[in-house]
Amino acid sequence: MTTKSSRILLQVLNEMQKTIILAACCVLLLSGMNELIPDVVGDELDEDHALTLEFQTPHTDWAQPYSRRKTRVLFITDCEDLRPRECVELMQRFDIDGKAVFWGRIIDAANSGWHGGAAGAARAAKLLEERWECFVFLELGMQDMAEELQYKLLKQVADGAGIVFVGTDDKRVLKEKNRLTTLPPFLEAESIEAAFTVGKGHGVRTVQRPYIEYRFGWETEFDFWQEQLGRAVLWAAGKEAKSALTLTAARTDAGNVVRASLTGEVAARNPQLQVCVKREGEVRVSFPQQPINTSAPVDLKLPYLPAGTYYVVGRVLGSTGVETWGTTQFIVKSRRSVSDVELTKGWGEVGDAVKGTAKLTGKELPNERVTVRLLDRRGRVLAQQQSTPTQSQATFEFRIEPWMPMLLAVDAVLYADGREMSHAHSWFNITQRNRSQFNLMMWSAPSGTLAPYAEEQLAKTGVTVQLQGGEPPIIAAAYNISLIPYTMRVTPFKDSIPDESMKQYGLPFCWNDESAVADHAAKLAKSYQPARQHGVFAWSLGDETTTQGACLSEHCQKAYRVYLKEVYGTIDALNQSWSTSFKSWDEVGVSKANPHTTDEAYRNYFKSVTTHHNLAYLWFTDPSIKLDEMKFNKEFFEIEEGPAWLQKNYSRWYDRQAFKSWNFAQLCRKYGEAFKSIDPEARTGVEGAGRFGYNDDVDLIIRNTGFWGPYPDTLDEVIRSIASRDYPRFNWMGYQKDADPLLGHYWRMVTRGMDTVAWWTWYVLGAYRGWLAPDLRPFPAVQEIVKDTQIMRDGLGDLLIHSDMQDDGIAVLYSHPSAYASKLENGNSFGGYEQAHKATHELLRELGLQFRYVTDRMLRQGEFDTSRFKVLFLPRADALGDKEAAMIADFVRGGGTVIADVRPGVFGDRCKLRDSGVLDTLFGVKRKGLAAAKSARATVGNSEFSGDGTLVDAEVETTDGKAMGEAGGSPVLISRALGQGRAILLNASMNSLPSLRQADTPQAVEGFILSHLDRAGVTPAVSLKNANGQRLRHIEAIRWKDGDIEILALFRQGGANEEAEVSLPRASYVYDLRNRKSLGKTDRFKTTILANRASFFALCPQAAPPPKLVLGSARVSRGDLATVAISVPGAKGLHAFKVQASQGNQKVDWHDQVVLAGEKPVEIVLPIAYNDPAGAYQVGVVDLFTGEATKATLEVRLRCRR
């Protein structure tokens, strides 16, 4: 640093006590400040910081383009409250070449610093090497910047650049002694607090950014704030306008006028004046452009204007851009006005009424009429009623129709002698839940003044549901977005948490304290009345919650006995299961731990059995928690029924585990009932919670909740199989930055039968990215996602959830007790329960087959419809009750095929160890014991079946079952016919068999499975070959059906692109939905498998006929409801149509909707607003299958006055 530079800086910062350090030291300081901020690579940083003008919002071009050319501005701000978008808004209005650096606590970091960590700090330093004309600190101070960066920045200011502090201050820079005693005329505005000299440069301090509530015309108020901020930036940069335009509202002999006066130096030879007058965002008067000069003012005559606040906008234009501009406001008052629109209630369901009273004040005027109008967010008048007020009020009532938007402005307008005098409005919310449609859900909702713009972008890109806590934002209703209120977070009773330091994360009451739970649930539901009124898609009891829990309180002990009585019926049955001798239910409780049990024994139990799954919520709450280092205690050991496990009293131990799941399900049910008390259609559940590997009682949880949204997991297969179609289900995604893996997660959700895709979160920077960038453009990956998934919003999403996902007659058993039993008596040596199930899924999907889960409870309760299934897989079904075993045997006798891997039914349904497997006779085997798995190579005859790693049960011998192979001397692939069916015991764990995904897997594996499936009557509906004519691997073929129309999806998550030939069982008319083209009638076609991108095909027995589009009337008047009937003559299933309308080249997107229609006509309504333009409209429907549009012309006429 030179002596001269140091001297300049000291002149600016002579009160600073810190020593300016050298650049080399600065590097160390910067890296230290950012050591906990995630590093972001250069290209990503540039994308994160980009201030683009891609998303244009309503604004006035105050100085855009500017006759004094562009101004280079560096914005320094954090990412909160949409501050980066404020920079873009300023750049829209003023001729600014701007860049930004972001500072603050990024959402996934533990401290503050430059976004991007060390790379972000280096980027900031590099930017400060450039020359800037102004630095803008947007509600952020500069005191946390490294001193070297402060020096570089202030050096430029001292040399003549400007600095603006918005809503903040730095008294070291903006010194009171350098404050201008009076503001320069160019800065005379209410938002400018003070102006300063800073060396040769200028500084400005403004007020904080205003918070403007959402209402009609909020954009104009924001526009005026931006105008004043722009003045501050230009003045600080030394680019203030040399002339001034003064606008005043005046009364003259000629009437009311806006007087425009131009003073100062005008560079343009023939300056032109543009002036308009706005009220509530609407241009009420636009004066013709005309010349103006400094010699005389220009009077612009105002027409009659009703009461209200008016904003006047004026600009003087020259050949090189805006020379100067001016603003003013005036208020028009009326002797008689609408003082209030008083609603009977501010919300309602479809079929209810919007009703209330318009209140008038002031002296009555001649010939008064009140028109009450229902306006959408665009100001379109959807319905209206006229009446003559009596006693200074007018009543109104409208029926709420299904076609109405979620948010209405109920606007009352007073007329006297035919002229508008005054108006006022109140908001009305129509409850809409956005169910029975495919949804895109976003975590959290925008807030702050610019939130409506963010919400607009979210809605444009397909967002239909938002999850957040607290009051529902009105802007969500404005864009027809329903909510998932985050009402609470289910955690265990704090006394049941083993580590004292972690009890703070628990609930203050036991889950079975009926009084405490009821009181909390009732208060919670009452506090969320506003959300209920808005429209709730589902009610969330929290994310990343525990899904099991119990404690030792008297409430929990009592509930435990109730549960056990439910399970066993009698105390004798319990005693027989537990090997106990209780005389009454009052004696029943958990086992007591041996006082000599060591802490290490506690730890070993939790590591080997529970794997901490019931404590995982703690880690999600605080990632610094190390579960392996937790201090487990005797009480927690007893809560878990650890003593019974140590004694190998497995049924007693399992009952406790099952109770914990039951407990969670009952708690969810209780809160669900509370929300149903305020919302009869409430669906209550959890999200980001539960795992297949957590051994949850999935069946019971689904029966007691209204929705479930776990992370991507094997669990998804069970949920989509056993939950009703109207049970919402989704996964969370958003945890990568590249489009490929993100699309893989998106399409996986679709192919797993989900009705919603959930994204975390709408806005975030750091290790992840939000849906929208700081400047509110969708991030590049999101843009690709939106493009690739457009067919879902064009009707495919709705069509899939109204079609039946196929299962090829294959069922897979999810057995809750088996999830636990698979860990007992050497069970872990065969691999995990989930591993076996995932291997089963892969096996079936590799063969182009689909399946559906059934559960042990469904078998016990007779809910397993054996007539619709041909094959039942039993992966690691170690625990089976007598009822389940009998049903399985009956299934085989009736012609079904059962395929099990190892140890089927060696435990009972409460995990009590049996003397022999309950299905041993069915499979024709007997067992000697439960030894650990033996690793061996399996052969069939002289052919290799599997490698050395096959995990075989060496304790099994055949009786009347026939073994087709052997492994290490033990029988494998054992088959036994019974009745009309067959039972097959692999006697090797499914997860240890060779994967059909691998090209080197012996053909014998595929042949064995296919031959037995074929014998059972199951064959793949679709054959997929690669370019070499071999079976295509690593591919899923998923089919849905409605009537005789089938939808086929081909999906590969990960991997590479590959050419494929698809063979169908019969010739069909094939429509390629991804590429929007018809492939004609064929039984085979070629396509490209795209990694992470699903391709969809419609398979129809006949060519898709053009839809029939019938207008209820070809001519309607403004204010009418146009009707359109859509049908597909001869169709035996549903087609999806995207309905759109246009007038000339202008799309009228408020009519956009998806319609599912078949042979029976479906009628939709197109509401024509009272203020819609008259003329010819084109109404078109685009068939998802063919991509072809059918159109009709609708003539909209002016309404005749009566």
PDB file of C-alpha atoms in Angstrom, residues 1002-1109:
ATOM      1  CA  PRO A1002     -25.535 -66.220 -15.467  1.00  0.00           C
ATOM      2  CA  GLN A1003     -28.485 -66.730 -17.783  1.00  0.00           C
ATOM      3  CA  ALA A1004     -29.676 -69.486 -15.441  1.00  0.00           C
ATOM      4  CA  VAL A1005     -30.855 -66.889 -12.904  1.00  0.00           C
ATOM      5  CA  GLU A1006     -33.083 -65.095 -15.367  1.00  0.00           C
ATOM      6  CA  GLY A1007     -34.221 -68.392 -16.850  1.00  0.00           C
ATOM      7  CA  PHE A1008     -35.200 -69.841 -13.477  1.00  0.00           C
ATOM      8  CA  ILE A1009     -37.262 -66.828 -12.469  1.00  0.00           C
ATOM      9  CA  LEU A1010     -38.918 -66.382 -15.862  1.00  0.00           C
ATOM     10  CA  SER A1011     -39.792 -70.054 -16.181  1.00  0.00           C
ATOM     11  CA  HIS A1012     -41.560 -70.139 -12.831  1.00  0.00           C
ATOM     12  CA  LEU A1013     -43.298 -66.840 -13.451  1.00  0.00           C
ATOM     13  CA  ASP A1014     -44.405 -68.088 -16.842  1.00  0.00           C
ATOM     14  CA  ARG A1015     -45.744 -71.271 -15.255  1.00  0.00           C
ATOM     15  CA  ALA A1016     -47.700 -69.019 -12.867  1.00  0.00           C
ATOM     16  CA  GLY A1017     -49.155 -67.117 -15.818  1.00  0.00           C
ATOM     17  CA  VAL A1018     -46.969 -64.015 -15.460  1.00  0.00           C
ATOM     18  CA  THR A1019     -45.091 -62.722 -18.493  1.00  0.00           C
ATOM     19  CA  PRO A1020     -43.625 -59.272 -19.119  1.00  0.00           C
ATOM     20  CA  ALA A1021     -46.078 -57.071 -20.979  1.00  0.00           C
ATOM     21  CA  VAL A1022     -43.256 -55.227 -22.720  1.00  0.00           C
ATOM     22  CA  SER A1023     -39.980 -56.533 -24.138  1.00  0.00           C
ATOM     23  CA  LEU A1024     -36.993 -54.176 -24.270  1.00  0.00           C
ATOM     24  CA  LYS A1025     -33.902 -54.913 -26.356  1.00  0.00           C
ATOM     25  CA  ASN A1026     -30.701 -52.964 -26.846  1.00  0.00           C
ATOM     26  CA  ALA A1027     -29.003 -52.268 -30.179  1.00  0.00           C
ATOM     27  CA  ASN A1028     -27.434 -55.754 -30.070  1.00  0.00           C
ATOM     28  CA  GLY A1029     -30.765 -57.466 -29.609  1.00  0.00           C
ATOM     29  CA  GLN A1030     -30.082 -58.358 -25.985  1.00  0.00           C
ATOM     30  CA  ARG A1031     -32.340 -57.641 -23.032  1.00  0.00           C
ATOM     31  CA  LEU A1032     -32.049 -53.992 -22.088  1.00  0.00           C
ATOM     32  CA  ARG A1033     -30.742 -53.665 -18.550  1.00  0.00           C
ATOM     33  CA  HIS A1034     -31.095 -50.990 -15.905  1.00  0.00           C
ATOM     34  CA  ILE A1035     -34.501 -49.940 -17.143  1.00  0.00           C
ATOM     35  CA  GLU A1036     -37.978 -49.756 -15.656  1.00  0.00           C
ATOM     36  CA  ALA A1037     -41.164 -50.224 -17.662  1.00  0.00           C
ATOM     37  CA  ILE A1038     -44.124 -48.857 -15.711  1.00  0.00           C
ATOM     38  CA  ARG A1039     -47.669 -49.059 -16.986  1.00  0.00           C
ATOM     39  CA  TRP A1040     -50.913 -47.373 -16.047  1.00  0.00           C
ATOM     40  CA  LYS A1041     -54.317 -48.209 -17.461  1.00  0.00           C
ATOM     41  CA  ASP A1042     -57.657 -46.477 -17.800  1.00  0.00           C
ATOM     42  CA  GLY A1043     -60.260 -48.318 -19.808  1.00  0.00           C
ATOM     43  CA  ASP A1044     -58.481 -49.729 -22.833  1.00  0.00           C
ATOM     44  CA  ILE A1045     -55.828 -46.988 -22.923  1.00  0.00           C
ATOM     45  CA  GLU A1046     -52.455 -47.833 -21.467  1.00  0.00           C
ATOM     46  CA  ILE A1047     -49.677 -45.413 -20.556  1.00  0.00           C
ATOM     47  CA  LEU A1048     -46.158 -46.815 -20.688  1.00  0.00           C
ATOM     48  CA  ALA A1049     -43.197 -45.118 -19.014  1.00  0.00           C
ATOM     49  CA  LEU A1050     -39.592 -46.088 -19.674  1.00  0.00           C
ATOM     50  CA  PHE A1051     -37.290 -44.794 -16.979  1.00  0.00           C
ATOM     51  CA  ARG A1052     -33.618 -45.185 -16.122  1.00  0.00           C
ATOM     52  CA  GLN A1053     -32.389 -43.398 -13.005  1.00  0.00           C
ATOM     53  CA  GLY A1054     -28.703 -42.698 -13.513  1.00  0.00           C
ATOM     54  CA  GLY A1055     -26.676 -44.526 -16.103  1.00  0.00           C
ATOM     55  CA  ALA A1056     -26.301 -43.420 -19.718  1.00  0.00           C
ATOM     56  CA  ASN A1057     -28.478 -42.820 -22.757  1.00  0.00           C
ATOM     57  CA  GLU A1058     -29.094 -45.886 -24.881  1.00  0.00           C
ATOM     58  CA  GLU A1059     -31.025 -46.889 -27.998  1.00  0.00           C
ATOM     59  CA  ALA A1060     -33.806 -49.387 -27.394  1.00  0.00           C
ATOM     60  CA  GLU A1061     -36.368 -51.414 -29.286  1.00  0.00           C
ATOM     61  CA  VAL A1062     -39.723 -51.864 -27.587  1.00  0.00           C
ATOM     62  CA  SER A1063     -41.899 -54.869 -28.426  1.00  0.00           C
ATOM     63  CA  LEU A1064     -45.561 -54.933 -27.438  1.00  0.00           C
ATOM     64  CA  PRO A1065     -47.800 -57.987 -26.991  1.00  0.00           C
ATOM     65  CA  ARG A1066     -50.125 -56.682 -29.692  1.00  0.00           C
ATOM     66  CA  ALA A1067     -50.203 -53.910 -32.256  1.00  0.00           C
ATOM     67  CA  SER A1068     -51.436 -50.618 -30.839  1.00  0.00           C
ATOM     68  CA  TYR A1069     -51.586 -47.024 -31.918  1.00  0.00           C
ATOM     69  CA  VAL A1070     -48.514 -45.605 -30.204  1.00  0.00           C
ATOM     70  CA  TYR A1071     -48.129 -41.951 -29.263  1.00  0.00           C
ATOM     71  CA  ASP A1072     -44.741 -40.680 -28.095  1.00  0.00           C
ATOM     72  CA  LEU A1073     -45.666 -38.103 -25.452  1.00  0.00           C
ATOM     73  CA  ARG A1074     -42.132 -36.834 -24.841  1.00  0.00           C
ATOM     74  CA  ASN A1075     -41.573 -36.000 -28.497  1.00  0.00           C
ATOM     75  CA  ARG A1076     -45.239 -35.202 -29.187  1.00  0.00           C
ATOM     76  CA  LYS A1077     -45.582 -37.436 -32.219  1.00  0.00           C
ATOM     77  CA  SER A1078     -47.578 -40.423 -33.421  1.00  0.00           C
ATOM     78  CA  LEU A1079     -45.693 -43.656 -34.177  1.00  0.00           C
ATOM     79  CA  GLY A1080     -48.691 -45.199 -35.934  1.00  0.00           C
ATOM     80  CA  LYS A1081     -50.104 -48.678 -35.398  1.00  0.00           C
ATOM     81  CA  THR A1082     -47.284 -51.058 -34.489  1.00  0.00           C
ATOM     82  CA  ASP A1083     -46.209 -53.811 -32.141  1.00  0.00           C
ATOM     83  CA  ARG A1084     -42.625 -52.565 -31.966  1.00  0.00           C
ATOM     84  CA  PHE A1085     -40.857 -49.243 -32.097  1.00  0.00           C
ATOM     85  CA  LYS A1086     -37.462 -47.736 -31.385  1.00  0.00           C
ATOM     86  CA  THR A1087     -36.696 -45.023 -28.913  1.00  0.00           C
ATOM     87  CA  THR A1088     -33.808 -43.511 -26.969  1.00  0.00           C
ATOM     88  CA  ILE A1089     -33.640 -44.229 -23.267  1.00  0.00           C
ATOM     89  CA  LEU A1090     -32.638 -40.943 -21.650  1.00  0.00           C
ATOM     90  CA  ALA A1091     -30.823 -41.198 -18.336  1.00  0.00           C
ATOM     91  CA  ASN A1092     -32.833 -39.614 -15.503  1.00  0.00           C
ATOM     92  CA  ARG A1093     -35.630 -38.644 -17.893  1.00  0.00           C
ATOM     93  CA  ALA A1094     -38.767 -40.706 -18.234  1.00  0.00           C
ATOM     94  CA  SER A1095     -40.286 -41.239 -21.670  1.00  0.00           C
ATOM     95  CA  PHE A1096     -44.033 -41.832 -21.879  1.00  0.00           C
ATOM     96  CA  PHE A1097     -46.063 -43.554 -24.564  1.00  0.00           C
ATOM     97  CA  ALA A1098     -49.818 -43.865 -24.940  1.00  0.00           C
ATOM     98  CA  LEU A1099     -50.900 -47.255 -26.282  1.00  0.00           C
ATOM     99  CA  CYS A1100     -54.396 -47.203 -27.763  1.00  0.00           C
ATOM    100  CA  PRO A1101     -56.342 -50.006 -29.515  1.00  0.00           C
ATOM    101  CA  GLN A1102     -57.640 -47.469 -32.044  1.00  0.00           C
ATOM    102  CA  ALA A1103     -56.311 -44.238 -33.455  1.00  0.00           C
ATOM    103  CA  ALA A1104     -57.024 -41.342 -31.130  1.00  0.00           C
ATOM    104  CA  PRO A1105     -59.935 -39.499 -32.740  1.00  0.00           C
ATOM    105  CA  PRO A1106     -59.949 -35.703 -32.684  1.00  0.00           C
ATOM    106  CA  PRO A1107     -61.779 -34.376 -29.657  1.00  0.00           C
ATOM    107  CA  LYS A1108     -65.221 -32.927 -30.047  1.00  0.00           C
ATOM    108  CA  LEU A1109     -65.366 -29.324 -28.882  1.00  0.00           C
TER     109      LEU A1109
END
